[in-house]
Every structure is written in structure tokens, then in C-alpha cells.
Tab-separated table of C-alpha atoms in Angstrom:
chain	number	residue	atom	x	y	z
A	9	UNK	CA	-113.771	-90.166	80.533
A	10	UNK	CA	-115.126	-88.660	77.053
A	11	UNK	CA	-111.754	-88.721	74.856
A	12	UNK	CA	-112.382	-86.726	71.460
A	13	UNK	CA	-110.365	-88.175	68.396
A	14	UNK	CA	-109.836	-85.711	65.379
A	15	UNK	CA	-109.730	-86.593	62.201
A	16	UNK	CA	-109.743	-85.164	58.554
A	17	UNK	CA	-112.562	-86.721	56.372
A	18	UNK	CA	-110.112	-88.989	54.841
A	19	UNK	CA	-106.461	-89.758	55.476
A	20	UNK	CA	-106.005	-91.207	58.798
A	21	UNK	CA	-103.774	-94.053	59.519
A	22	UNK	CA	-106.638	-96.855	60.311
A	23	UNK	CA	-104.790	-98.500	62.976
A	24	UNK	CA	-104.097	-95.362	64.968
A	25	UNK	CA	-107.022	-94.427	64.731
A	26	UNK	CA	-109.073	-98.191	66.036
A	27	UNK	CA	-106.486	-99.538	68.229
A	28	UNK	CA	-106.375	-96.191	70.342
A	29	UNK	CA	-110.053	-96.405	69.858
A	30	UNK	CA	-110.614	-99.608	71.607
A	31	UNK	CA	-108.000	-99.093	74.124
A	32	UNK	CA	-110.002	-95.999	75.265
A	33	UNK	CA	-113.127	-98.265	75.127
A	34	UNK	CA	-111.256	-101.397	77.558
A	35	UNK	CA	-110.590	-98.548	79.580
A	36	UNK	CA	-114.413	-97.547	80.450
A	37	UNK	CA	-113.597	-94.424	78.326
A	38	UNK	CA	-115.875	-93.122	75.544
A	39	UNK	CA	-114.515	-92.188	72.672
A	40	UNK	CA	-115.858	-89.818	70.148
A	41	UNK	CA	-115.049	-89.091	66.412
A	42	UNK	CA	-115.106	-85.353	65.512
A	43	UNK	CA	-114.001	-84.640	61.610
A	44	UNK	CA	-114.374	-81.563	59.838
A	45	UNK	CA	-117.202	-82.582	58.003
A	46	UNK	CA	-120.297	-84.835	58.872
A	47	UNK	CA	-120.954	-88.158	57.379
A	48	UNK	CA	-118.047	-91.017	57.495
A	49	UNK	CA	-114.223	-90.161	57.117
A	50	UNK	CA	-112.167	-92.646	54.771
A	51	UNK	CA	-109.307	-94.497	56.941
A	52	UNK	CA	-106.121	-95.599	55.210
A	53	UNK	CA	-103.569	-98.258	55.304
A	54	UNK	CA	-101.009	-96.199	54.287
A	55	UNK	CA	-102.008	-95.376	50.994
A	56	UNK	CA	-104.774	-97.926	50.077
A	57	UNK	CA	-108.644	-97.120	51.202
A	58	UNK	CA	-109.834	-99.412	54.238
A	59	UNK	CA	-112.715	-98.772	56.166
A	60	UNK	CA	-115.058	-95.701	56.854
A	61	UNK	CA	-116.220	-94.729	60.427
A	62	UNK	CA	-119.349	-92.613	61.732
A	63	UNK	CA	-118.527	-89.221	62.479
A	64	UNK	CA	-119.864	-88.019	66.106
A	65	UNK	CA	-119.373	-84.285	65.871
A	66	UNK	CA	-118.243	-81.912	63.362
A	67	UNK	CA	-115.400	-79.856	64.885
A	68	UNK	CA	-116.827	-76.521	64.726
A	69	UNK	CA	-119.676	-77.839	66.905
A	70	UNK	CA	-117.566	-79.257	68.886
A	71	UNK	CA	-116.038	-77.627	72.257
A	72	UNK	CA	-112.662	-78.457	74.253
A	73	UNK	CA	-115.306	-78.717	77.348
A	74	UNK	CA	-117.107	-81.568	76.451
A	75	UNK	CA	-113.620	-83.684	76.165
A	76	UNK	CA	-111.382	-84.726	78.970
A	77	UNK	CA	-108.934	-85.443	76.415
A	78	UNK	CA	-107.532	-85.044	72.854
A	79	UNK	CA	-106.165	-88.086	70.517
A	80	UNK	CA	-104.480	-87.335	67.144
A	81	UNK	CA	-103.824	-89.883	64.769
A	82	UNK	CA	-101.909	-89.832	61.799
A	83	UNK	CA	-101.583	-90.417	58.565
A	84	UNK	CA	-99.872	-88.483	56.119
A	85	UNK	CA	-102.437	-86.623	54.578
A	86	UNK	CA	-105.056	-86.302	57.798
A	87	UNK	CA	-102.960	-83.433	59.991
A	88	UNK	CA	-102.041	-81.645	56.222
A	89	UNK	CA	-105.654	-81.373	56.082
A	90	UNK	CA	-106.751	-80.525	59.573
A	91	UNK	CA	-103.933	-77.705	59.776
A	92	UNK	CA	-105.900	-76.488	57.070
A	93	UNK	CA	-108.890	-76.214	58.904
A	94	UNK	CA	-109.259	-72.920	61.277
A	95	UNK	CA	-112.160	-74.727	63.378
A	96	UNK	CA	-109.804	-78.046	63.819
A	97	UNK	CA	-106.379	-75.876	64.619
A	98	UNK	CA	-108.291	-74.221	67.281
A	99	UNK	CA	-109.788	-77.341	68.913
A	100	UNK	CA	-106.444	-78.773	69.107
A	101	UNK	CA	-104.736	-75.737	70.299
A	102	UNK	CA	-107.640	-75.139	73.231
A	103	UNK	CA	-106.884	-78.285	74.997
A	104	UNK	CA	-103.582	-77.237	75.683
A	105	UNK	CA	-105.567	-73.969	76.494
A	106	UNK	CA	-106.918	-75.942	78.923
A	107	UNK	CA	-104.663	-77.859	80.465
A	108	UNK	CA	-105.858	-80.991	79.232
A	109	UNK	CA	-103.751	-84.225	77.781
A	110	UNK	CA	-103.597	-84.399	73.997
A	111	UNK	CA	-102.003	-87.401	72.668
A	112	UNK	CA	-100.694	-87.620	68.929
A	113	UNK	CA	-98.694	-90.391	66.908
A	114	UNK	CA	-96.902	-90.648	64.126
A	115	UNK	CA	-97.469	-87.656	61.168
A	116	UNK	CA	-100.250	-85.841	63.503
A	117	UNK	CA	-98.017	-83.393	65.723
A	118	UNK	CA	-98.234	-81.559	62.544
A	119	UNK	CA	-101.824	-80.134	63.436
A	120	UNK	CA	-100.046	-79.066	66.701
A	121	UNK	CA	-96.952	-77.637	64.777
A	122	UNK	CA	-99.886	-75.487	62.982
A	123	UNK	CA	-101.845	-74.442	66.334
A	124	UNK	CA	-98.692	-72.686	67.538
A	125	UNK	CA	-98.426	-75.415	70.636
A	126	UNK	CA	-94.698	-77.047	70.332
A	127	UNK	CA	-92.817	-74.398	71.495
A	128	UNK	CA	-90.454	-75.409	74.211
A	129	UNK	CA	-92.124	-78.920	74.021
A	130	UNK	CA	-90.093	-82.627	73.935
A	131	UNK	CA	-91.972	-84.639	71.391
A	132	UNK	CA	-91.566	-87.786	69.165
A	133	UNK	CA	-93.322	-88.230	66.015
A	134	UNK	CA	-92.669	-89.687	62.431
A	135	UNK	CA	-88.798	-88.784	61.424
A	136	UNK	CA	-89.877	-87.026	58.489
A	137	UNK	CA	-91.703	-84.031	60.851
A	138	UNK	CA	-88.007	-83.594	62.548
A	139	UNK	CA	-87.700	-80.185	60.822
A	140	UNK	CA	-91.338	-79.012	60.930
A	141	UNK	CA	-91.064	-79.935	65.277
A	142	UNK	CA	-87.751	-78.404	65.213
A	143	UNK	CA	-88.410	-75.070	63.076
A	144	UNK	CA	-91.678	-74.721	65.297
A	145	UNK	CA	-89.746	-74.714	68.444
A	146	UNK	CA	-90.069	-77.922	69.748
A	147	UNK	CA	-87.138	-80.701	70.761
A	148	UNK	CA	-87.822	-83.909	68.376
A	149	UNK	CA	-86.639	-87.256	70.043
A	150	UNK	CA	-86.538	-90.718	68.540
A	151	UNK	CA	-88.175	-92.449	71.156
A	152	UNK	CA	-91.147	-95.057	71.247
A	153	UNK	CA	-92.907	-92.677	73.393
A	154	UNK	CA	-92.781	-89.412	74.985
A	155	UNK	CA	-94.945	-88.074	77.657
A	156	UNK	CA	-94.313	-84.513	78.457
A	157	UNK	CA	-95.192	-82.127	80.946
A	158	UNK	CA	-93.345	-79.531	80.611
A	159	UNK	CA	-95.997	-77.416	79.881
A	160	UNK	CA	-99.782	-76.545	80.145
A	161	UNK	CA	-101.328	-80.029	79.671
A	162	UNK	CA	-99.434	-82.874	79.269
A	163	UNK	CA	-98.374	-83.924	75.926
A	164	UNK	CA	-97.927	-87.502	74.536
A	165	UNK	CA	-96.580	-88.607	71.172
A	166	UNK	CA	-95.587	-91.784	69.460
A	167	UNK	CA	-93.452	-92.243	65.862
A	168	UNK	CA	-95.796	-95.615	64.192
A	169	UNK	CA	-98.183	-97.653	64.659
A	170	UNK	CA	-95.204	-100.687	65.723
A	171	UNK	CA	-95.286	-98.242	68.975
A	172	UNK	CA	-98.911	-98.104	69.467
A	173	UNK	CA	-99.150	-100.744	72.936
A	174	UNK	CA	-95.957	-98.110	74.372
A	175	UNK	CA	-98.195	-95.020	73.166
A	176	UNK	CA	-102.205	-96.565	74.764
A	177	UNK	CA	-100.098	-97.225	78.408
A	178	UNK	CA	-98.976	-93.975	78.509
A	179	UNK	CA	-101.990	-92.147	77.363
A	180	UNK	CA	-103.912	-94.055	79.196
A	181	UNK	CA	-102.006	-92.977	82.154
A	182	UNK	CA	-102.274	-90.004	81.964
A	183	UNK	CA	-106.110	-89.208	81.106
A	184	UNK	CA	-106.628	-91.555	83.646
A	185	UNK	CA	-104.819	-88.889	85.877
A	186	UNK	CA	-107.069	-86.492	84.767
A	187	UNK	CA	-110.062	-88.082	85.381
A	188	UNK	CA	-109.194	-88.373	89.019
A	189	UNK	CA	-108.786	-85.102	88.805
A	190	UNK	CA	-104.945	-84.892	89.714
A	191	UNK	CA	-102.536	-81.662	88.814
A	192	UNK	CA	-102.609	-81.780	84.773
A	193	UNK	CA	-99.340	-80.413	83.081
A	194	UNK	CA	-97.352	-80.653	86.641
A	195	UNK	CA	-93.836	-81.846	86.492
A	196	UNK	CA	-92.963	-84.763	87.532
């Protein structure tokens, strides 16, 4: 399975970006960086710099049929930039398009709040994007994690990185689903 993970050139939430990373990797997955702009993006722990990572793929050479699935991670300021970014909105938004899983935790169901893709959708995220999910159409819940289906791909979100061994078993689920080739976005 060939998992894309979006990110802004700087912003992202380190852990939820690695430990999603290597979960996809114990899994026999491959991941795959795509970033708005080539080179390295700058992870954060919260707000101080950590480490820099090797983007794969810019996103606007970069198509939804190349991925099996989508994984957002946060960070305050990485969705604020990518739902400034035409190319990365419309990535996003084409794997539900698709029918294909999209996982996102903690500030980065704001990209999908951008790409028009919450409507009638149960999702969990950071409390402070309550409104945004709401205003946009979508139900927030405080949950750990929340896988669902009710609509063209399946959709699972996490609030912070204390959820992130909740948010890799049920991702992990699911694109394994996927790979088998079972119904995507079916309810269960």
C-alpha cells in the first residue's frame, strides 16, 4: 500500500507526522511525503523547530492515483497553509473523489474544512476546530478516534498526538481494507 502524507513546508506536528510514518512502514506500507514545495519541510514540536524530512513529491505533481490512501497531520500552522494552496486542497478533496480513506489528526481536518469535504461527516479533531467542522457542515465529537463511513471514502480523525496508538489501529484498518480491495466508504 503507497499511503501519501501531506504536508506544508513547515508546520507539522513532528510526531504525527513520524509515528504515523513508521506505523505505515511496520505495516509493509510505503509511505510518501508530498509538500507544496520541493526540498525538506521543517517539523515542529509545537512551536519549537525539530527535524526536517525529504520531500518525495511536490503536490501539484502529484495524483490521487498513485496513493491508496491519504494521511494529514497537524500542526497548527501546516493545514492554514495547505488550505492555502489550490494544488494541495484539490489533492485532499480527490481522494474523497475517489473513494479512498483519508486519515487526519489533530488541527489538519482544516485542509478538509477548506476542500468542501465535511459536509454531513462525524469527525474529531483538535477542540479549537469545533466551529470551523461545525460551520462547514460537519458533526464534531470529542472522541479519541473516529472512523467514518458515512460517506464516499472513509474518513478517520484523531484530536492529539496522546491519541496517536487509537488513531494508527484504526487507520491501519481501514487502508488495510482497501488494499484487499473491500467496499471503501460502505456502512458498516
Amino acid at each position: 500500500m503507497k499511503v501519501a502524507f501531506l504536508v506544508a513546508p513547515e508546520g507539522t506536528e513532528q510526531v504525527e507526522l513520524t509515528d504515523p510514518w513508521q506505523a505505515v512502514r511496520d505495516a509493509g506500507g510505503t509511505p510518501r511525503l508530498v509538500s507544496t514545495k520541493p526540498g525538506r519541510v521543517q517539523a515542529f514540536h509545537h512551536l519549537d523547530k525539530a527535524d526536517t524530512f525529504e520531500v518525495d513529491q511536490v503536490v501539484k505533481d502529484a495524483t490521487v492515483d498513485e496513493y491508496d490512501a491519504l494521511v494529514l497531520p497537524g500542526g497548527v500552522a501546516n493545514p492554514d497553509f495547505l488550505r492555502l494552496d489550490t494544488a494541495a486542497v484539490a489533492f485532499a478533496k480527490g481522494f474523497f473523489d475517489a473513494g479512498k480513506p483519508v486519515a487526519a489528526i489533530c488541527h489538519a481536518p482544516w485542509t478538509l474544512v477548506e476542500a468542501d469535504v465535511v459536509r454531513g461527516r462525524t469527525l474529531t479533531s483538535w477542540p479549537s476546530l469545533r466551529t470551523d467542522i461545525t460551520n462547514a457542515g460537519g458533526t464534531w465529537v470529542d472522541e479519541q478516534v473516529k472512523v467514518c463511513t458515512g460517506g464516499p471514502n472513509t474518513l478517520i480523525t484523531s484530536r492529539k498526538p496522546d491519541d496517536l496508538k487509537a488513531f494508527h489501529e484504526a487507520f491501519l484498518e481501514e487502508f488495510a481494507k482497501t488494499a484487499k480491495g473491500s467496499t471503501k466508504g460502505s456502512a458498516r
